[in-house]
Amino acid sequence: MIIGLLNQKGGVGKTTIAVNLAASLARAGARVLLIDADPQGSALDWAAAREGEPLFAVVGLPRATVHKEIGTIGQGYDHIIVDGPPRVTDLARSAIMASDVVLIPVQPSPYDIWAAGEVVKLIDEARVYKESLKSVFVVNRKIANTAIARDVDEALASYPVPALVNRITQRVIFAEAAAQGKAVHEIDADGPAAAEIEAVKAELMEIMQ
Ligand SMILES: Nc1ncnc2c1ncn2[C@@H]1O[C@H](COP(=O)(O)OP(=O)(O)OP(=O)(O)O)[C@@H](O)[C@H]1O
Ligand SMILES: [Mg+2]
């Protein structure tokens, strides 16, 4: 399966979710490739910060030809994660076209959710060429022990795109793990952050069945 992490808005958690999802899939025994399609190269930085054995392969491909090259580059992998760029439309479009499913991280504020209109539009345009393309929101940086405000649910419901039931909480461990080029499960295997990543992965797999 090819999972694209896209949102034209910056800093919503595309890279954080991309590396942890890739790690979670690899941990379960899959052969995983992470394509860094962002000129910022954050996923490559993550891999460079890592000491010791890589969990999965990471390649940089910040080009508008990802969708054409992915067939060749992705050979031999069970799952491919594409970490998309913020803002750059032609790169985002190519990353979307490369994906089987686009996971759109959004922070739990109506402004952030409205800002996702841009990527939802790009996905709609891509569907003209790729009818089977799926998309789903994932709420990231939820504040622990709070219900999601009703206005957040309403903003999500204003799109014809479903949202995952499982959400990811704001937790320092995500930033700490990133600084060491690690996945959260490597720091706290039984902790809540790793459990949320597992739950998001499981829900995504179920949707794609
Ligand atoms: N659930 C979380 N809890 C705590 N910190 C988080 C969480 N998700 C992301 N962050 C932090 O927020 C910042 C932005 O996250 P990240 O780089 O994953 O976003 P991005 O969408 O890839 O950004 P860009 O658009 O620049 O590529 C990072 O410092 C990251 O460590
Ligand atoms: Mg990023």
XYZ file of C-alpha atoms and ligand atoms in Angstrom:
241
model
C 0.000 0.000 0.000
C 1.161 3.539 -0.725
C 0.240 6.035 1.987
C 0.788 9.752 1.308
C 0.970 12.265 4.156
C -0.228 15.535 2.703
C -1.404 18.919 3.843
C -0.415 22.199 2.243
C -0.357 23.684 5.727
C 3.036 23.384 7.420
C 3.788 21.854 10.778
C 0.661 19.716 11.122
C 2.544 16.447 11.725
C 3.088 14.972 8.253
C 6.683 13.939 8.951
C 6.011 12.873 12.546
C 3.215 10.554 11.464
C 5.105 9.378 8.357
C 8.159 8.152 10.296
C 6.160 6.595 13.121
C 3.742 4.874 10.774
C 6.664 3.564 8.714
C 8.338 2.330 11.898
C 5.172 0.663 13.076
C 4.702 -1.173 9.773
C 8.368 -2.212 9.738
C 8.150 -3.412 13.321
C 5.331 -5.740 12.255
C 7.692 -7.309 9.702
C 6.812 -5.419 6.515
C 9.422 -4.136 4.088
C 8.892 -0.387 4.215
C 10.185 2.513 2.125
C 9.749 6.117 3.237
C 9.943 8.606 0.388
C 10.778 12.142 1.492
C 9.014 14.240 -1.138
C 9.627 17.488 0.757
C 12.505 19.778 -0.321
C 12.992 20.572 3.405
C 14.203 16.966 3.771
C 12.853 16.482 7.301
C 12.462 12.710 6.997
C 16.037 12.516 5.683
C 17.145 14.607 8.695
C 15.307 12.174 10.939
C 17.176 9.254 9.351
C 20.499 11.129 9.616
C 19.974 11.782 13.341
C 19.565 8.092 13.935
C 22.338 5.998 15.446
C 22.321 2.277 14.861
C 20.311 0.097 12.547
C 17.741 1.703 10.250
C 14.168 0.502 10.785
C 13.254 1.064 7.133
C 14.683 2.603 3.975
C 14.419 6.366 3.416
C 15.007 8.094 0.092
C 14.707 11.748 -0.886
C 12.608 12.438 -3.958
C 11.442 16.058 -3.879
C 10.378 16.040 -7.494
C 7.080 16.416 -9.286
C 7.685 13.001 -10.860
C 7.206 10.866 -7.707
C 4.039 9.347 -9.174
C 5.939 8.255 -12.278
C 9.005 6.955 -10.441
C 7.328 5.206 -7.540
C 6.675 2.020 -9.499
C 10.396 1.526 -10.076
C 11.699 2.899 -6.782
C 9.085 1.089 -4.733
C 9.801 -2.368 -6.127
C 10.268 -5.012 -3.444
C 8.513 -3.089 -0.665
C 5.260 -4.078 1.030
C 4.396 -0.524 2.028
C 5.541 2.884 0.885
C 4.994 6.064 2.863
C 5.301 9.384 1.050
C 6.049 12.367 3.292
C 4.675 15.329 1.387
C 5.777 18.962 1.325
C 3.819 21.940 2.615
C 2.868 24.667 0.137
C 4.598 23.455 -3.066
C 1.615 22.520 -5.189
C 3.272 20.606 -8.042
C 5.140 18.348 -5.599
C 2.015 17.781 -3.505
C 0.051 16.922 -6.635
C 2.627 14.319 -7.646
C 2.734 12.816 -4.119
C -1.072 12.584 -4.156
C -1.050 10.887 -7.571
C 1.494 8.391 -6.236
C -0.704 7.377 -3.283
C -3.377 4.733 -2.737
C -4.579 6.661 0.280
C -3.839 10.214 1.381
C -3.702 10.731 5.129
C -4.294 14.396 5.962
C -3.049 15.403 9.418
C -4.929 18.342 10.918
C -4.613 20.054 14.263
C -7.831 20.220 16.277
C -8.764 23.815 15.483
C -11.362 24.904 12.956
C -8.842 27.257 11.277
C -6.487 24.360 10.648
C -9.280 22.203 9.346
C -10.541 24.916 6.989
C -6.978 25.354 5.717
C -7.098 21.712 4.592
C -9.501 22.779 1.834
C -6.522 23.273 -0.419
C -5.264 19.692 -0.199
C -8.814 18.306 -0.395
C -9.178 20.179 -3.685
C -5.916 18.724 -5.019
C -7.133 15.232 -4.085
C -10.424 15.832 -5.901
C -8.518 16.901 -8.998
C -6.295 13.812 -8.801
C -9.364 11.561 -8.611
C -10.217 12.488 -12.167
C -7.150 10.458 -13.182
C -7.148 8.003 -10.306
C -10.665 7.018 -9.332
C -9.597 4.595 -6.604
C -7.688 7.237 -4.625
C -8.839 7.373 -1.002
C -8.355 10.132 1.555
C -8.893 10.484 5.273
C -8.194 13.081 7.964
C -6.267 12.263 11.116
C -6.434 14.688 14.024
C -2.962 15.289 15.471
C -1.857 17.202 18.592
C -5.091 16.683 20.419
C -4.820 17.921 24.001
C -4.882 14.968 26.402
C -8.042 14.299 28.401
C -10.164 16.736 26.455
C -13.014 15.902 24.161
C -12.616 17.323 20.675
C -14.658 20.520 20.627
C -17.873 20.370 18.705
C -16.674 23.067 16.274
C -13.760 20.788 15.312
C -16.122 17.933 14.525
C -18.349 20.328 12.580
C -15.403 21.655 10.570
C -14.329 18.079 9.753
C -17.878 17.175 8.761
C -17.963 20.064 6.266
C -15.731 17.975 3.956
C -16.772 14.870 2.035
C -13.635 13.239 3.507
C -13.926 10.946 6.537
C -11.790 11.350 9.654
C -10.138 8.501 11.537
C -11.793 7.741 14.854
C -8.325 7.265 16.345
C -6.488 10.504 17.031
C -2.973 11.446 18.054
C -2.362 13.441 21.204
C 0.097 16.274 21.745
C 3.004 14.529 23.493
C 6.579 15.620 24.076
C 7.801 12.114 23.226
C 7.038 12.747 19.523
C 9.553 15.615 19.452
C 12.043 13.779 21.679
C 11.982 10.694 19.485
C 12.371 12.822 16.332
C 15.506 14.489 17.714
C 17.147 11.059 18.019
C 15.911 9.659 14.724
C 13.769 7.208 16.606
C 10.171 6.079 16.536
C 8.139 6.591 19.702
C 7.877 2.834 20.297
C 11.681 2.642 20.587
C 11.579 5.043 23.537
C 8.412 3.804 25.203
C 7.122 0.603 23.612
C 4.075 0.295 25.866
C 3.370 4.016 26.137
C 0.329 5.940 24.941
C 2.061 7.539 21.935
C 3.054 4.154 20.492
C -0.463 2.857 21.177
C -2.008 5.772 19.258
C 0.249 5.146 16.266
C -0.706 1.444 16.342
C -4.392 2.363 16.478
C -4.098 4.788 13.552
C -2.255 2.149 11.532
C -4.847 -0.529 12.314
C -7.753 1.757 11.384
C -6.054 2.778 8.153
C -5.410 -0.874 7.229
C -9.042 -1.689 7.897
C -10.268 1.134 5.650
C -7.990 -0.036 2.854
C -9.055 -3.675 2.957
N 1.514 14.739 18.360
C 2.536 15.576 18.556
N 2.939 15.888 19.810
C 3.976 16.743 20.013
N 4.671 17.341 19.035
C 4.307 17.080 17.759
C 3.249 16.189 17.455
N 3.129 16.126 16.107
C 4.083 16.923 15.610
N 4.786 17.513 16.589
C 5.888 18.494 16.457
O 5.409 19.573 15.666
C 6.407 20.027 14.767
C 5.870 19.870 13.336
O 5.663 18.491 13.064
P 6.072 17.855 11.673
O 7.428 18.292 11.279
O 5.795 16.407 11.759
O 4.991 18.563 10.746
P 4.983 18.632 9.149
O 3.561 18.707 8.743
O 5.803 17.543 8.590
O 5.708 20.025 8.896
P 6.174 20.599 7.439
O 4.920 21.078 6.809
O 7.130 21.688 7.782
O 6.788 19.452 6.711
C 7.629 19.186 15.040
O 8.458 19.898 15.913
C 7.075 17.928 15.715
O 8.016 17.359 16.611
Mg 7.352 17.581 7.197
